Short mmCIF file of N, CA, C and O in Angstrom, two decimals:
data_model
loop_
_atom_site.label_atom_id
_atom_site.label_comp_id
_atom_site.label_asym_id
_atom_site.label_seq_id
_atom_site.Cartn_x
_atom_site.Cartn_y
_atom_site.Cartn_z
N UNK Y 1 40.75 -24.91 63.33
CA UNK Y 1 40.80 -25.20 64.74
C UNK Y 1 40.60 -23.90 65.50
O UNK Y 1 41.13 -22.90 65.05
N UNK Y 2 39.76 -23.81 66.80
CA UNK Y 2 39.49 -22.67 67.58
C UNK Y 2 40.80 -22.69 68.27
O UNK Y 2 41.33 -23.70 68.72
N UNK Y 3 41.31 -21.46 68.31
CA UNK Y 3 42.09 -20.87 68.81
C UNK Y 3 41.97 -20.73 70.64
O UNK Y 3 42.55 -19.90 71.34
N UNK Y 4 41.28 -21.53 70.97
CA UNK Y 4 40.66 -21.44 72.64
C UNK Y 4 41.31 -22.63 73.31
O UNK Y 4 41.57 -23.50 72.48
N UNK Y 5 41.63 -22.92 74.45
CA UNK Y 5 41.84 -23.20 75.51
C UNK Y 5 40.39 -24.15 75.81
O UNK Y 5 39.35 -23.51 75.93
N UNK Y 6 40.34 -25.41 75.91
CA UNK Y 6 39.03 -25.97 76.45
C UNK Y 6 39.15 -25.77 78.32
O UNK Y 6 38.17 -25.55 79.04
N UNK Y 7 40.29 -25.87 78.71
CA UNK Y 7 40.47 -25.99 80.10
C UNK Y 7 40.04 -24.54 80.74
O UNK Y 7 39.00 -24.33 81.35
N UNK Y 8 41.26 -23.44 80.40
CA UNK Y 8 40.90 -22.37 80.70
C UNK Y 8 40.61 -21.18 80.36
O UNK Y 8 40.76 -20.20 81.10
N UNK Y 9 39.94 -21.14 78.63
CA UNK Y 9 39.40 -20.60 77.98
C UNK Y 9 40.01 -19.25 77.69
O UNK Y 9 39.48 -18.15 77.81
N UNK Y 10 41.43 -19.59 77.22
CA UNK Y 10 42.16 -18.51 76.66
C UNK Y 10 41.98 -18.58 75.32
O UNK Y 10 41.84 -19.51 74.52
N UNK Y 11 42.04 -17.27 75.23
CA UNK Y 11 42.15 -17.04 73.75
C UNK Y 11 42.50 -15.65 73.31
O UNK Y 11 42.71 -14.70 74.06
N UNK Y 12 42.56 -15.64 71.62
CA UNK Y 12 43.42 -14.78 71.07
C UNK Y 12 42.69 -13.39 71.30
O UNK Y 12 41.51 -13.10 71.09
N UNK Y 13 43.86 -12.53 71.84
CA UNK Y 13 44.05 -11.17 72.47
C UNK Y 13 44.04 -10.08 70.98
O UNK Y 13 44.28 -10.42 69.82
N UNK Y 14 43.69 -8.75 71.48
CA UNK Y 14 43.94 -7.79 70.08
C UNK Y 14 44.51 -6.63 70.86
O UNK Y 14 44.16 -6.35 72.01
N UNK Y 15 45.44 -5.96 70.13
CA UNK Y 15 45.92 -4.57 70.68
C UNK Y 15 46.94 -4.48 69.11
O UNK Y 15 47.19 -5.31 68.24
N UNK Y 16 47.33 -3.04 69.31
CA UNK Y 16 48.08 -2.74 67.99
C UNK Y 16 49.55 -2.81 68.16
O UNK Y 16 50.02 -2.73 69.30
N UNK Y 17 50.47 -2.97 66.90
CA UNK Y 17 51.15 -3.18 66.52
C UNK Y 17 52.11 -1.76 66.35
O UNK Y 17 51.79 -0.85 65.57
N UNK Y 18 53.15 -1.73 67.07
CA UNK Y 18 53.52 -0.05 67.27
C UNK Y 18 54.79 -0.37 65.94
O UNK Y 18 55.37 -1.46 65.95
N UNK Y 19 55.05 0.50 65.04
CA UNK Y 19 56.56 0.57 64.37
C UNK Y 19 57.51 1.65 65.02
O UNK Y 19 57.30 1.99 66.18
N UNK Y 20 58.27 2.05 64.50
CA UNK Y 20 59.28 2.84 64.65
C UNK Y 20 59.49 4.30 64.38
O UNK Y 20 60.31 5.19 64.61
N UNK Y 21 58.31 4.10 63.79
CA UNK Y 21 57.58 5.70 62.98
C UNK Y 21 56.05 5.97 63.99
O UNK Y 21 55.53 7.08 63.96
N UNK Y 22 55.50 4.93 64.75
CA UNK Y 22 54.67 5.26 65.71
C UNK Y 22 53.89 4.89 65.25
O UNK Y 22 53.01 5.02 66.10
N UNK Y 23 53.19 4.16 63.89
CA UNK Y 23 51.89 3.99 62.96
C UNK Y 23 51.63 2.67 63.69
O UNK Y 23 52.41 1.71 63.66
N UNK Y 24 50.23 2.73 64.47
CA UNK Y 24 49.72 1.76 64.81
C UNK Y 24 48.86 1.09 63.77
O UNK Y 24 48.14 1.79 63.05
N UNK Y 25 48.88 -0.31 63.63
CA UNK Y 25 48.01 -1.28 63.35
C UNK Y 25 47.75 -2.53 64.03
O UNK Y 25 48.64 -3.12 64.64
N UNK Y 26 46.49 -2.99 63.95
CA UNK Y 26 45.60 -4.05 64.51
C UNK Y 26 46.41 -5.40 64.12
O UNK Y 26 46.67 -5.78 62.98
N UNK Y 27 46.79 -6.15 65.58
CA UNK Y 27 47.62 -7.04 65.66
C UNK Y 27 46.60 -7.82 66.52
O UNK Y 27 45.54 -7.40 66.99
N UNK Y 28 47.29 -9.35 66.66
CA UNK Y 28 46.68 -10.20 67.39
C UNK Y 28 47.27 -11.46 68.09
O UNK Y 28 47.85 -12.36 67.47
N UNK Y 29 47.09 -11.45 69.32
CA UNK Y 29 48.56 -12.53 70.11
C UNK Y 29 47.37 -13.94 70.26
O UNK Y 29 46.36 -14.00 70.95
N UNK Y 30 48.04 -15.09 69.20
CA UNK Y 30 47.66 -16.02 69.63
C UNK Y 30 48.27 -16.89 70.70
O UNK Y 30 49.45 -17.02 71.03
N UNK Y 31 47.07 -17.50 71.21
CA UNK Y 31 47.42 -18.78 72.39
C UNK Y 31 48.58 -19.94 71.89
O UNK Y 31 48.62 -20.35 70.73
N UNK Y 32 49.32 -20.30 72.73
CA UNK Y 32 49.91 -21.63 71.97
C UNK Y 32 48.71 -22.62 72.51
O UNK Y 32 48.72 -22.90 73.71
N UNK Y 33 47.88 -23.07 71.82
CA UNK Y 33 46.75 -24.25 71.99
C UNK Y 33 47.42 -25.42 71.13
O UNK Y 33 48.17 -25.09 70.21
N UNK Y 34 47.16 -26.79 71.37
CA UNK Y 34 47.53 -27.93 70.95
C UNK Y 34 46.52 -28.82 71.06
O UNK Y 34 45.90 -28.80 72.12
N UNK Y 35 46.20 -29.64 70.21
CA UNK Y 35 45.13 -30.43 70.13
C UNK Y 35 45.90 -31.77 70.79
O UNK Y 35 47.08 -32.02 70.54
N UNK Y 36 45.04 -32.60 71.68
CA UNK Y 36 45.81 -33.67 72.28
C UNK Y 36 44.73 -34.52 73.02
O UNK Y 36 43.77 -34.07 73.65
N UNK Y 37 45.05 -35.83 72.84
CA UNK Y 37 44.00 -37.26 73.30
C UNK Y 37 44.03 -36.83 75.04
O UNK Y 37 45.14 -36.70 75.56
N UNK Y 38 43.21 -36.70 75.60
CA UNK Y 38 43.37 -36.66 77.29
C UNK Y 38 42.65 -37.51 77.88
O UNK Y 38 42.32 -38.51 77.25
N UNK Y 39 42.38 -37.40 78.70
CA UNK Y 39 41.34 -38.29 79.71
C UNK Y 39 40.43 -37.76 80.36
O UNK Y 39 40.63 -37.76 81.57
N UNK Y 40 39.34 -37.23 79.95
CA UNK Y 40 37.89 -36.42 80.07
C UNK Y 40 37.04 -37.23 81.14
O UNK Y 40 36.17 -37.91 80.60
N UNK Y 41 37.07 -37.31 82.46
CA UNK Y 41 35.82 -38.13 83.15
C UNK Y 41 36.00 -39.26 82.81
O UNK Y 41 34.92 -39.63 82.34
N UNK Y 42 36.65 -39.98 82.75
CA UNK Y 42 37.13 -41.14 82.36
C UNK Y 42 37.15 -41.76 81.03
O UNK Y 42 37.38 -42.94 80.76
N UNK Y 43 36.94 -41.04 80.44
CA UNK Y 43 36.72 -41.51 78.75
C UNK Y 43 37.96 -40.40 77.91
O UNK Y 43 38.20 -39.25 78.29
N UNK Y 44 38.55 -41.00 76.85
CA UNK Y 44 39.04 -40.09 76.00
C UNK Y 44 38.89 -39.63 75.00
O UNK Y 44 38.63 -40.26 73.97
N UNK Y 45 39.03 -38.26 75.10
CA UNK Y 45 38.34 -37.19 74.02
C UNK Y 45 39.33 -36.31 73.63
O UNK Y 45 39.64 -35.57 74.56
N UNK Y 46 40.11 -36.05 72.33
CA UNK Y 46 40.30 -35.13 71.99
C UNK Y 46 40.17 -33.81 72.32
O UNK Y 46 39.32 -33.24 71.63
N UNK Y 47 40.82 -33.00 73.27
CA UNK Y 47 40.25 -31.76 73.36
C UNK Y 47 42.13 -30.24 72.73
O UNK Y 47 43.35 -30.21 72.84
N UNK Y 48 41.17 -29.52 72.24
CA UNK Y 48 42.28 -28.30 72.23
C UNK Y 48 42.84 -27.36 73.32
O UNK Y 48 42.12 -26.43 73.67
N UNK Y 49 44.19 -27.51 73.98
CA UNK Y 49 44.51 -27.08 75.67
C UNK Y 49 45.90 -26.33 75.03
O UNK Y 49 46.47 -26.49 73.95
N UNK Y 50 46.09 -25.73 75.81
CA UNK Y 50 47.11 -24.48 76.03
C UNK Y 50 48.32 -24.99 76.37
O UNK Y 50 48.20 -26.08 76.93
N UNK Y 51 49.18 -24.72 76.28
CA UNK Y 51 50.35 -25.40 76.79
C UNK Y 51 51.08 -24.86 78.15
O UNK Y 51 52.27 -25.08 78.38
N UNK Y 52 50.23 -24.15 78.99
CA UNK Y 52 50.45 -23.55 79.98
C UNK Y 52 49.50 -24.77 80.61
O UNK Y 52 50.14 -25.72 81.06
N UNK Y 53 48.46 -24.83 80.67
CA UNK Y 53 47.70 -26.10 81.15
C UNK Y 53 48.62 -27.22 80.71
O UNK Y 53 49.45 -27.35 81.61
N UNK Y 54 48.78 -27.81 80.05
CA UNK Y 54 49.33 -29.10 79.68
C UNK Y 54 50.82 -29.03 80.63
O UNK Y 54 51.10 -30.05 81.25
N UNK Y 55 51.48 -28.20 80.73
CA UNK Y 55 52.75 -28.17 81.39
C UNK Y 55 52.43 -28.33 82.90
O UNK Y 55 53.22 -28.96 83.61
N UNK Y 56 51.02 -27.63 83.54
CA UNK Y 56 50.68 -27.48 84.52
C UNK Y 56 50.01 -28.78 84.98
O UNK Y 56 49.81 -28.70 86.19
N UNK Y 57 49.50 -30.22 84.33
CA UNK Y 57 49.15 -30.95 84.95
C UNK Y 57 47.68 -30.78 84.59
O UNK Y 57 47.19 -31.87 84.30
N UNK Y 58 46.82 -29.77 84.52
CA UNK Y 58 45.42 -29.94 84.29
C UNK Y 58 44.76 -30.98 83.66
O UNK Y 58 43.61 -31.36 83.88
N UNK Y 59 45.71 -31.52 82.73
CA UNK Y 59 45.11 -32.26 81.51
C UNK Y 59 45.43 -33.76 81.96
O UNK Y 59 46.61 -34.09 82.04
N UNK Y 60 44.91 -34.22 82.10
CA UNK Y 60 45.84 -36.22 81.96
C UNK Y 60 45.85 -37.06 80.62
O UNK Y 60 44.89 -37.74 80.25
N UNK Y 61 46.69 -36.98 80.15
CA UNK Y 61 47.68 -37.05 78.73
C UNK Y 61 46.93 -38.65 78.57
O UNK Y 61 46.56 -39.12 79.65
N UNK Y 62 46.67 -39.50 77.32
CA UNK Y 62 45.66 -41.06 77.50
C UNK Y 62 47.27 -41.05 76.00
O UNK Y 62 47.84 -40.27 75.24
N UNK Y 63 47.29 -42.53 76.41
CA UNK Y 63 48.56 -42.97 76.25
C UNK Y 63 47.96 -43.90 74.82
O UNK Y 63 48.73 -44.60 74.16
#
Protein backbone atom coordinates (compact mmCIF):
# COMPACT_ATOMS: atom_id res chain seq x y z
CA UNK A 1 0.00 0.00 0.00
CA UNK A 2 1.32 3.69 -0.91
CA UNK A 3 2.06 5.38 1.94
CA UNK A 4 0.20 8.74 0.43
CA UNK A 5 -2.73 10.58 1.31
CA UNK A 6 -5.20 10.50 -1.91
CA UNK A 7 -6.91 13.74 -0.50
CA UNK A 8 -3.95 15.72 0.49
CA UNK A 9 -1.02 14.03 -0.71
CA UNK A 10 0.99 13.50 2.35
CA UNK A 11 3.50 11.43 2.59
CA UNK A 12 6.45 9.82 4.21
CA UNK A 13 9.04 12.50 5.40
CA UNK A 14 13.08 11.69 5.83
CA UNK A 15 15.45 13.41 8.28
CA UNK A 16 17.87 11.56 10.72
CA UNK A 17 17.64 9.85 13.69
CA UNK A 18 19.81 11.65 16.52
CA UNK A 19 21.10 9.06 19.63
CA UNK A 20 22.64 10.07 22.67
CA UNK A 21 26.14 9.79 21.45
CA UNK A 22 25.06 12.28 18.50
CA UNK A 23 25.44 9.44 15.56
CA UNK A 24 22.99 10.36 13.06
CA UNK A 25 21.09 7.91 10.90
CA UNK A 26 18.47 8.00 8.08
CA UNK A 27 15.02 7.73 9.60
CA UNK A 28 11.60 8.09 8.16
CA UNK A 29 8.11 9.52 9.64
CA UNK A 30 5.29 7.74 8.20
CA UNK A 31 1.72 9.17 7.53
CA UNK A 32 -1.04 7.48 9.53
CA UNK A 33 -2.96 6.64 6.00
CA UNK A 34 -5.96 4.17 6.19
CA UNK A 35 -7.54 2.56 3.44
CA UNK A 36 -11.43 3.18 3.59
CA UNK A 37 -14.82 2.78 1.23
CA UNK A 38 -15.82 6.71 0.69
CA UNK A 39 -17.97 8.38 -1.58
CA UNK A 40 -15.92 9.68 -4.70
CA UNK A 41 -18.42 11.93 -7.02
CA UNK A 42 -21.01 9.91 -6.20
CA UNK A 43 -19.81 6.49 -6.65
CA UNK A 44 -17.75 4.41 -4.12
CA UNK A 45 -14.23 3.81 -4.36
CA UNK A 46 -11.83 2.66 -2.09
CA UNK A 47 -9.34 5.27 -1.61
CA UNK A 48 -6.06 5.51 0.95
CA UNK A 49 -6.68 9.00 3.33
CA UNK A 50 -4.86 10.23 6.30
CA UNK A 51 -6.47 10.35 9.35
CA UNK A 52 -6.12 14.00 9.73
CA UNK A 53 -8.49 14.21 6.61
CA UNK A 54 -10.83 11.56 7.76
CA UNK A 55 -11.19 13.30 11.27
CA UNK A 56 -11.53 16.55 9.32
CA UNK A 57 -14.62 15.64 7.27
CA UNK A 58 -12.90 15.68 3.75
CA UNK A 59 -13.82 12.23 3.08
CA UNK A 60 -17.67 11.00 3.18
CA UNK A 61 -17.37 7.60 4.88
CA UNK A 62 -20.20 4.99 2.25
CA UNK A 63 -21.84 2.91 4.82
Amino acid sequence: MAKRCEMCGKEPKAGNQVSHSNIHTKRRWLPNVQKVRANINGSVKRVTVCTRCLKAGKVKRAI
